[in-house]
């Protein structure tokens, strides 16, 4: 007997830094920045007598007439509103709805009433029981996964996913992170003891993606390089893997902590592997805030110098930035601006500190009576569920709005771009024949220049940069599309206020 399930990755509630909604909105081109990993992974657990269809809602509309009796919906907090809407419509049509993924695991109470089967935790050691129960119709209301060995994790079913319309795919080589930042929900879900896939598993996943035409992979690890001995072994294997086809290499990106800058041999290995971008939670120049957050890996070292070291090794840093710690005074907005502008880092994701449920930060603020309820803080870059200490909520919102406009003002963005170009080490791959603005990025550029003279100057700055450093065209393309996405995000959230960017300091 053939069974059937329809797996859905819903659209985000609102455009975010890591998306590519700008492409559809400005140009009508249907593509997304990063392939979802959850749906093809769950699909890989379905026994051979199951028919599985995947819907990536960022690319294709949900088919509410789909014949499958079971509907599986995944998602993060940034997708929760759409998860609930989709579930309600399918349940109205008599379908059995399963919900899983990080939001279901971290906030099960928020979803329990919106689905028939709630799947929390990791899937590997419960998938067999779950699919067996679905096949017999004797399913339970809750399935709770633990922290399984990643040896159980199969190669995702990328054959079911529209990879041809994504700019990058994902491979996860490990889960968990030994650090304990107070605001981090990842470690509540995936734990502090890092679990690893074997190098053979990882290269098997890369082989599948390479054959399917993917040339950019994000390693979706919480902290890829934190265990140094394992990191060296993995990187040596990845170099070997990528060197097999020198003319057709994969570009990599991932998340690391800033202390990696102190291990120069690892930076050299990462560069040789083909790493383009490292996401790092730099957060703040305010040391008392770093101490408050337990971000000890960022303390007692010059963070700007560390970022420069990474950039000199030929990799881009994508910097996470947070404002609104208890130790932040109202001068934090100007301090952040000066700090960020002095780094060779065009890619930044500034946000207000939020306390996700399950984190120690949430528990502390709950005890202090400093949490707000009701508002959907994931829908705006300037809102939070935290009542700040050293400023009012209005000051936090106004200061953050000023900071965002100041940082994404074209002239300030170009200043960081030029700092990066001046410092970054040479890339080994030959990109000289690759056009900077082509297809989707050319369409974005045409749209951006219509916004004004500063935007035109920004596009010209990218042209100049690519003439000067033709080895960086791949990076320049990603930086440019990131800028357009950030602008789109600010415009959609009604936060784009160029008049604010001209002010030396926020009016609070
Ligand atoms: S380093 Fe990153 S993943 Fe690790 S605990 Fe801190 S925020 Fe979480």
Coordinates of C-alpha atoms and ligand atoms in Angstrom, one line a residue:
X1 CA 0.0 0.0 0.0
X2 CA 1.2 3.5 -0.9
X3 CA 1.0 6.2 1.8
X4 CA 1.4 9.9 1.1
X5 CA 2.6 13.0 3.0
X6 CA 2.9 16.6 1.8
X7 CA 5.8 18.5 3.6
X8 CA 5.7 22.3 3.7
X9 CA 8.3 24.9 4.6
X10 CA 6.1 28.0 5.0
X11 CA 7.1 31.5 3.9
X12 CA 8.6 33.8 6.5
X13 CA 6.3 36.2 8.5
X14 CA 8.2 39.1 7.1
X15 CA 11.5 39.4 5.0
X16 CA 14.6 38.9 7.1
X17 CA 18.4 39.5 6.5
X18 CA 18.9 35.9 5.4
X19 CA 16.1 35.8 2.8
X20 CA 15.9 36.9 -0.8
X21 CA 12.3 38.2 -0.9
X22 CA 13.6 41.3 -2.6
X23 CA 14.2 39.4 -5.8
X24 CA 10.5 38.5 -6.3
X25 CA 9.3 41.8 -5.1
X26 CA 11.6 44.1 -7.2
X27 CA 12.1 41.9 -10.2
X28 CA 9.5 39.1 -10.3
X29 CA 12.2 36.5 -10.4
X30 CA 11.3 33.4 -8.4
X31 CA 14.4 32.3 -6.4
X32 CA 15.4 32.0 -2.8
X33 CA 18.8 32.5 -1.0
X34 CA 19.0 29.2 0.9
X35 CA 17.4 25.8 0.5
X36 CA 15.5 24.5 3.4
X37 CA 17.1 21.5 5.1
X38 CA 14.3 20.2 7.3
X39 CA 11.8 19.1 4.6
X40 CA 14.3 17.1 2.5
X41 CA 15.7 15.5 5.7
X42 CA 12.3 14.4 6.9
X43 CA 11.5 13.1 3.4
X44 CA 14.6 10.9 3.6
X45 CA 13.2 9.0 6.5
X46 CA 10.0 8.1 4.7
X47 CA 9.9 4.3 3.9
X48 CA 9.9 3.3 0.2
X49 CA 6.1 2.8 0.2
X50 CA 5.6 6.5 0.9
X51 CA 5.0 9.2 -1.7
X52 CA 6.5 12.5 -0.5
X53 CA 5.9 15.9 -2.0
X54 CA 7.8 19.0 -0.8
X55 CA 6.4 22.5 -1.0
X56 CA 8.9 25.4 -0.5
X57 CA 6.4 28.2 -0.1
X58 CA 9.0 30.9 -0.7
X59 CA 9.0 29.5 -4.3
X60 CA 5.7 27.9 -4.9
X61 CA 2.2 28.4 -3.5
X62 CA 0.9 25.8 -1.1
X63 CA -1.5 23.3 -2.9
X64 CA -4.4 23.2 -0.5
X65 CA -6.0 20.6 -2.8
X66 CA -3.1 18.2 -2.4
X67 CA -4.4 14.6 -2.1
X68 CA -2.1 13.5 0.8
X69 CA -3.9 12.7 4.0
X70 CA -0.9 13.8 6.1
X71 CA 0.4 17.4 6.0
X72 CA 3.8 18.0 7.7
X73 CA 4.7 21.6 8.5
X74 CA 8.1 22.8 9.7
X75 CA 9.3 26.2 10.7
X76 CA 11.3 28.6 12.8
X77 CA 9.9 31.4 15.0
X78 CA 10.1 33.7 12.0
X79 CA 7.5 31.4 10.2
X80 CA 5.1 30.7 13.0
X81 CA 2.2 32.9 11.8
X82 CA 2.2 31.2 8.4
X83 CA 2.6 27.7 10.0
X84 CA -0.6 28.3 11.9
X85 CA -2.5 29.7 8.9
X86 CA -1.6 26.8 6.7
X87 CA -2.4 24.2 9.4
X88 CA -5.8 25.8 10.0
X89 CA -6.7 25.6 6.3
X90 CA -5.7 21.9 5.9
X91 CA -7.5 20.9 9.1
X92 CA -10.6 22.6 7.9
X93 CA -10.3 20.3 4.8
X94 CA -10.1 17.3 7.1
X95 CA -6.3 16.6 6.8
X96 CA -4.1 15.4 9.6
X97 CA -1.5 18.0 10.3
X98 CA 1.9 17.4 11.8
X99 CA 4.1 20.2 13.1
X100 CA 7.8 20.0 13.8
X101 CA 11.0 21.9 13.5
X102 CA 12.7 24.4 15.8
X103 CA 9.7 26.5 16.7
X104 CA 7.6 23.4 17.6
X105 CA 10.5 22.2 19.7
X106 CA 11.2 25.4 21.5
X107 CA 7.6 26.7 21.9
X108 CA 5.4 23.6 21.8
X109 CA 2.6 25.2 23.7
X110 CA 2.2 27.8 21.0
X111 CA 1.5 25.2 18.4
X112 CA -0.1 22.3 20.3
X113 CA -3.7 23.4 19.6
X114 CA -2.9 24.1 15.9
X115 CA -2.0 20.6 14.9
X116 CA -3.0 17.0 15.3
X117 CA 0.5 15.6 15.8
X118 CA 3.3 17.7 17.5
X119 CA 6.8 16.5 16.8
X120 CA 9.4 18.0 19.1
X121 CA 13.2 17.6 19.3
X122 CA 15.3 15.9 16.6
X123 CA 13.8 13.5 14.2
X124 CA 16.4 10.8 13.7
X125 CA 15.5 8.4 16.5
X126 CA 11.7 8.8 16.3
X127 CA 11.2 8.8 12.5
X128 CA 10.8 5.0 12.3
X129 CA 8.0 4.9 14.9
X130 CA 6.4 8.0 13.5
X131 CA 6.1 6.8 9.9
X132 CA 5.0 3.3 11.2
X133 CA 2.2 4.9 13.3
X134 CA 1.1 7.1 10.4
X135 CA 0.9 4.1 8.1
X136 CA -1.4 2.2 10.5
X137 CA -3.4 5.3 11.5
X138 CA -2.5 4.7 15.1
X139 CA -0.6 7.9 15.6
X140 CA 0.0 9.7 19.0
X141 CA -0.6 13.4 19.6
X142 CA 3.0 14.0 20.5
X143 CA 6.4 12.5 19.4
X144 CA 9.4 13.7 21.4
X145 CA 12.8 13.3 19.8
X146 CA 16.0 13.4 21.9
X147 CA 19.6 14.2 20.9
X148 CA 20.4 11.3 18.6
X149 CA 23.7 10.2 17.1
X150 CA 24.1 12.0 13.7
X151 CA 25.3 8.7 12.3
X152 CA 21.5 8.1 11.9
X153 CA 21.0 11.1 9.7
X154 CA 20.4 10.2 6.1
X155 CA 21.4 12.1 2.9
X156 CA 18.5 14.6 2.4
X157 CA 16.1 13.9 -0.5
X158 CA 17.3 16.9 -2.6
X159 CA 15.7 15.2 -5.6
X160 CA 12.3 16.4 -4.2
X161 CA 13.4 20.0 -3.7
X162 CA 13.5 22.9 -6.2
X163 CA 17.3 23.3 -5.9
X164 CA 17.5 24.9 -9.3
X165 CA 15.8 28.0 -7.9
X166 CA 18.0 28.4 -4.8
X167 CA 21.3 30.2 -4.6
X168 CA 22.7 28.0 -1.9
X169 CA 22.0 24.6 -0.3
X170 CA 22.7 23.4 3.3
X171 CA 24.6 20.6 4.8
X172 CA 24.8 20.1 8.6
X173 CA 28.0 18.5 9.9
X174 CA 27.3 18.9 13.6
X175 CA 24.7 20.0 16.1
X176 CA 25.1 21.8 19.4
X177 CA 27.6 24.4 20.8
X178 CA 29.6 24.2 24.1
X179 CA 29.2 27.9 24.8
X180 CA 26.3 29.2 26.9
X181 CA 25.2 32.6 25.7
X182 CA 22.3 33.7 27.9
X183 CA 20.0 34.6 24.9
X184 CA 20.7 31.5 22.8
X185 CA 17.9 29.1 22.2
X186 CA 19.9 26.8 19.9
X187 CA 21.7 25.2 22.8
X188 CA 18.3 24.6 24.6
X189 CA 17.2 22.6 21.5
X190 CA 20.4 21.0 20.3
X191 CA 22.5 20.9 23.5
X192 CA 25.9 22.0 24.5
X193 CA 27.6 18.6 23.8
X194 CA 28.4 18.8 20.1
X195 CA 27.5 15.8 18.0
X196 CA 29.2 15.2 14.6
X197 CA 28.6 13.5 11.3
X198 CA 31.4 11.4 10.0
X199 CA 33.4 13.0 7.1
X200 CA 32.1 10.2 4.7
X201 CA 28.5 11.3 5.5
X202 CA 29.3 14.9 4.8
X203 CA 31.1 14.3 1.5
X204 CA 28.2 12.0 0.4
X205 CA 25.8 14.9 0.9
X206 CA 28.1 17.2 -0.9
X207 CA 28.4 14.7 -3.8
X208 CA 24.6 14.7 -4.2
X209 CA 24.4 18.5 -4.2
X210 CA 27.3 18.9 -6.7
X211 CA 25.8 16.4 -9.1
X212 CA 22.5 18.4 -8.9
X213 CA 24.4 21.6 -9.9
X214 CA 24.8 23.3 -6.5
X215 CA 28.0 25.3 -6.2
X216 CA 27.4 27.1 -2.9
X217 CA 26.8 25.3 0.4
X218 CA 26.1 26.7 3.9
X219 CA 27.2 24.4 6.7
X220 CA 24.2 24.8 9.0
X221 CA 26.2 24.1 12.1
X222 CA 25.8 26.1 15.3
X223 CA 29.5 26.5 15.6
X224 CA 31.4 24.6 12.9
X225 CA 35.0 25.1 14.2
X226 CA 34.5 25.0 18.0
X227 CA 36.2 21.6 18.5
X228 CA 39.6 22.3 16.9
X229 CA 40.9 18.7 16.4
X230 CA 37.7 17.6 14.6
X231 CA 37.7 20.8 12.6
X232 CA 41.2 20.2 11.3
X233 CA 40.3 16.7 10.2
X234 CA 37.1 17.8 8.6
X235 CA 38.7 20.8 6.7
X236 CA 41.5 18.6 5.4
X237 CA 38.9 16.2 4.0
X238 CA 36.9 19.1 2.5
X239 CA 40.0 20.5 0.8
X240 CA 40.6 17.0 -0.8
X241 CA 37.0 16.8 -1.8
X242 CA 36.9 20.3 -3.4
X243 CA 40.2 19.8 -5.1
X244 CA 38.8 16.9 -7.1
X245 CA 37.2 19.4 -9.6
X246 CA 39.4 22.5 -9.4
X247 CA 37.4 24.2 -12.2
X248 CA 34.1 23.5 -10.6
X249 CA 34.5 24.1 -6.9
X250 CA 31.9 24.5 -4.2
X251 CA 31.9 27.8 -2.2
X252 CA 31.3 27.3 1.5
X253 CA 29.9 29.5 4.3
X254 CA 29.1 28.7 7.9
X255 CA 28.8 30.0 11.5
X256 CA 31.8 30.2 13.8
X257 CA 32.7 32.1 17.0
X258 CA 35.3 35.0 16.8
X259 CA 37.9 33.1 18.8
X260 CA 38.7 31.1 15.6
X261 CA 40.7 34.2 14.5
X262 CA 43.4 33.1 17.0
X263 CA 44.0 29.8 15.2
X264 CA 45.7 30.9 12.0
X265 CA 46.3 27.4 10.7
X266 CA 42.5 26.8 10.8
X267 CA 41.8 30.0 9.0
X268 CA 44.3 29.0 6.3
X269 CA 42.6 25.6 6.0
X270 CA 39.2 27.2 5.7
X271 CA 40.5 29.5 2.9
X272 CA 41.9 26.6 1.1
X273 CA 38.6 24.7 1.4
X274 CA 36.8 27.5 -0.4
X275 CA 35.1 29.2 2.5
X276 CA 33.7 32.6 1.4
X277 CA 31.7 33.8 4.4
X278 CA 31.7 33.2 8.1
X279 CA 28.8 34.3 10.2
X280 CA 30.0 35.5 13.6
X281 CA 28.0 36.8 16.6
X282 CA 30.1 39.9 17.3
X283 CA 27.1 41.5 19.0
X284 CA 28.4 44.6 20.7
X285 CA 31.5 46.7 21.5
X286 CA 30.1 47.1 25.1
X287 CA 32.1 44.6 27.2
X288 CA 29.7 44.7 30.2
X289 CA 27.0 43.6 27.9
X290 CA 29.1 40.7 26.5
X291 CA 29.8 39.7 30.1
X292 CA 26.1 39.9 31.0
X293 CA 25.2 37.7 28.1
X294 CA 27.9 35.1 28.9
X295 CA 29.6 35.8 25.6
X296 CA 33.0 35.0 27.0
X297 CA 34.5 34.1 23.7
X298 CA 34.2 37.8 22.6
X299 CA 35.8 39.2 25.7
X300 CA 39.3 40.4 26.4
X301 CA 40.5 40.5 22.8
X302 CA 40.4 43.3 20.2
X303 CA 37.4 42.3 18.1
X304 CA 38.1 44.6 15.3
X305 CA 41.7 43.2 15.0
X306 CA 40.3 39.7 15.1
X307 CA 37.8 40.4 12.3
X308 CA 40.6 42.0 10.2
X309 CA 42.7 38.8 10.7
X310 CA 39.8 36.7 9.2
X311 CA 39.3 39.1 6.3
X312 CA 43.0 39.1 5.5
X313 CA 42.7 35.4 5.1
X314 CA 40.3 36.0 2.2
X315 CA 37.0 35.3 3.9
X316 CA 34.1 37.7 4.5
X317 CA 32.7 38.1 8.0
X318 CA 28.9 38.4 8.4
X319 CA 28.4 40.1 11.7
X320 CA 25.5 39.6 14.1
X321 CA 24.9 42.8 16.1
X322 CA 22.6 43.2 19.1
X323 CA 21.4 46.3 20.9
X324 CA 19.3 46.4 24.1
X325 CA 21.3 44.5 26.7
X326 CA 20.7 45.6 30.3
X327 CA 24.2 47.1 30.3
X328 CA 23.5 49.3 27.2
X329 CA 23.0 53.0 27.9
X330 CA 21.5 55.3 25.4
X331 CA 24.9 56.1 23.9
X332 CA 25.0 52.5 22.6
X333 CA 23.5 53.4 19.2
X334 CA 26.4 55.8 18.4
X335 CA 28.9 53.4 19.9
X336 CA 27.6 50.6 17.7
X337 CA 27.7 52.8 14.6
X338 CA 31.3 53.8 15.2
X339 CA 32.3 50.3 16.0
X340 CA 30.7 48.7 13.0
X341 CA 32.0 51.3 10.6
X342 CA 35.5 50.6 11.7
X343 CA 35.2 47.0 10.7
X344 CA 35.8 45.7 7.2
X345 CA 32.4 44.2 7.2
X346 CA 29.6 45.1 4.8
X347 CA 27.4 42.2 5.8
X348 CA 25.7 42.9 9.2
X349 CA 22.5 41.8 10.8
X350 CA 21.7 44.4 13.5
X351 CA 18.7 43.5 15.8
X352 CA 17.3 44.2 19.2
X353 CA 17.9 41.7 21.9
X354 CA 14.9 39.3 22.3
X355 CA 14.4 36.7 25.0
X356 CA 13.2 33.5 23.3
X357 CA 11.2 31.1 25.5
X358 CA 13.4 28.3 27.1
X359 CA 16.5 30.5 27.4
X360 CA 18.1 31.5 30.7
X361 CA 17.5 35.1 29.6
X362 CA 13.8 34.5 29.4
X363 CA 13.7 32.9 32.8
X364 CA 15.7 35.7 34.4
X365 CA 13.5 38.4 32.9
X366 CA 10.3 36.6 33.8
X367 CA 11.5 36.5 37.4
X368 CA 12.2 40.2 37.2
X369 CA 8.8 41.0 35.7
X370 CA 10.5 42.4 32.6
X371 CA 8.8 40.5 29.7
X372 CA 6.0 41.9 27.6
X373 CA 3.4 39.7 26.1
X374 CA 1.1 39.8 23.1
X375 CA 3.0 41.6 20.4
X376 CA 4.7 39.6 17.7
X377 CA 8.3 40.8 18.1
X378 CA 9.6 38.6 15.3
X379 CA 7.7 40.8 12.8
X380 CA 9.9 43.9 13.3
X381 CA 13.6 44.6 13.6
X382 CA 13.0 47.2 16.3
X383 CA 10.7 45.4 18.6
X384 CA 11.3 43.0 21.5
X385 CA 9.6 41.2 24.3
X386 CA 12.1 42.8 26.8
X387 CA 11.5 45.9 28.9
X388 CA 14.9 47.6 28.8
X389 CA 16.7 48.9 32.0
X390 CA 18.8 51.9 31.0
X391 CA 16.4 53.4 28.4
X392 CA 12.7 53.4 27.7
X393 CA 11.2 51.0 25.1
X394 CA 10.5 54.1 22.9
X395 CA 14.2 55.1 23.1
X396 CA 15.2 51.6 22.2
X397 CA 12.9 51.6 19.1
X398 CA 14.0 55.1 18.0
X399 CA 17.7 54.5 18.6
X400 CA 17.5 51.2 16.7
X401 CA 15.6 52.8 13.8
X402 CA 18.3 55.5 13.6
X403 CA 21.1 52.9 13.7
X404 CA 19.6 50.8 10.9
X405 CA 19.2 53.8 8.6
X406 CA 22.7 55.1 9.4
X407 CA 24.3 51.6 8.8
X408 CA 22.4 51.0 5.5
X409 CA 22.7 54.5 4.1
X410 CA 24.4 53.8 0.8
X411 CA 27.5 56.0 1.6
X412 CA 28.1 54.2 4.9
X413 CA 27.6 50.8 3.4
X414 CA 30.1 51.7 0.6
X415 CA 32.6 52.8 3.3
X416 CA 32.5 49.4 4.8
X417 CA 32.6 47.7 1.4
X418 CA 35.8 49.7 0.5
X419 CA 37.4 48.8 3.9
X420 CA 36.7 45.1 3.1
X421 CA 38.1 45.4 -0.5
X422 CA 41.2 47.1 0.7
X423 CA 42.0 44.5 3.3
X424 CA 40.8 41.1 2.1
X425 CA 43.3 38.5 0.9
X426 CA 43.4 37.3 -2.7
X427 CA 41.0 34.5 -3.7
X428 CA 42.5 31.5 -5.4
X429 CA 39.5 30.8 -7.7
X430 CA 39.5 32.6 -11.0
X431 CA 36.4 34.8 -11.2
X432 CA 37.7 37.2 -13.9
X433 CA 35.2 36.1 -16.5
X434 CA 32.3 36.2 -14.2
X435 CA 30.1 39.3 -14.7
X436 CA 29.3 41.2 -11.5
X437 CA 25.8 42.2 -12.5
X438 CA 24.1 39.5 -14.4
X439 CA 20.6 38.1 -14.6
X440 CA 18.9 38.6 -11.1
X441 CA 21.6 40.9 -9.8
X442 CA 21.5 43.1 -12.9
X443 CA 17.7 43.3 -12.5
X444 CA 18.1 44.3 -8.8
X445 CA 20.7 46.9 -9.8
X446 CA 18.3 48.5 -12.3
X447 CA 15.7 48.7 -9.6
X448 CA 18.0 50.1 -6.9
X449 CA 19.3 53.0 -9.0
X450 CA 15.8 54.3 -9.5
X451 CA 15.7 55.1 -5.7
X452 CA 18.1 58.0 -6.0
X453 CA 21.6 59.4 -6.6
X454 CA 23.1 57.7 -3.5
X455 CA 21.9 54.3 -4.7
X456 CA 23.3 55.0 -8.1
X457 CA 26.7 55.8 -6.5
X458 CA 26.5 52.6 -4.5
X459 CA 26.1 50.5 -7.7
X460 CA 29.0 52.4 -9.3
X461 CA 31.1 51.6 -6.2
X462 CA 30.4 47.9 -6.8
X463 CA 31.5 48.3 -10.4
X464 CA 34.7 50.0 -9.3
X465 CA 35.4 47.3 -6.7
X466 CA 35.0 44.5 -9.3
X467 CA 37.4 46.2 -11.7
X468 CA 39.9 46.5 -8.9
X469 CA 39.4 43.0 -7.5
X470 CA 38.1 40.7 -10.2
X471 CA 38.9 37.8 -7.8
X472 CA 36.1 38.9 -5.6
X473 CA 33.2 39.0 -8.0
X474 CA 31.4 36.1 -6.2
X475 CA 31.6 37.9 -2.9
X476 CA 30.6 41.2 -4.4
X477 CA 27.5 39.6 -5.9
X478 CA 26.4 38.3 -2.5
X479 CA 27.2 41.6 -0.8
X480 CA 25.1 43.4 -3.4
X481 CA 22.1 41.1 -3.2
X482 CA 22.4 41.3 0.6
X483 CA 22.2 45.1 0.5
X484 CA 19.1 45.0 -1.7
X485 CA 17.4 42.5 0.7
X486 CA 18.3 44.7 3.7
X487 CA 16.8 47.7 2.0
X488 CA 13.7 45.8 1.0
X489 CA 13.3 44.6 4.6
X490 CA 13.5 48.1 6.0
X491 CA 11.1 49.4 3.4
X492 CA 8.6 46.6 4.0
X493 CA 8.8 47.2 7.8
X494 CA 8.3 50.9 7.2
X495 CA 11.6 51.6 8.8
X496 CA 13.5 53.2 5.9
X497 CA 14.0 56.9 6.9
X498 CA 16.9 58.4 4.9
X499 CA 16.5 61.7 6.9
X500 CA 17.6 59.8 10.0
X501 CA 20.8 58.6 8.4
X502 CA 21.9 62.3 8.0
X503 CA 21.8 62.8 11.8
X504 CA 25.1 62.4 13.6
X505 CA 23.2 60.9 16.6
X506 CA 19.7 59.7 17.3
X507 CA 17.1 62.0 18.7
X508 CA 15.9 60.2 21.9
Ligands
LIG1 S1 28.2 30.8 20.4 FE1 26.3 31.0 19.2 S2 25.4 28.9 19.1 FE2 27.0 28.9 20.8 S3 25.8 29.4 22.6 FE3 26.5 31.4 21.8 S4 24.9 32.2 20.5 FE4 24.5 30.0 20.9

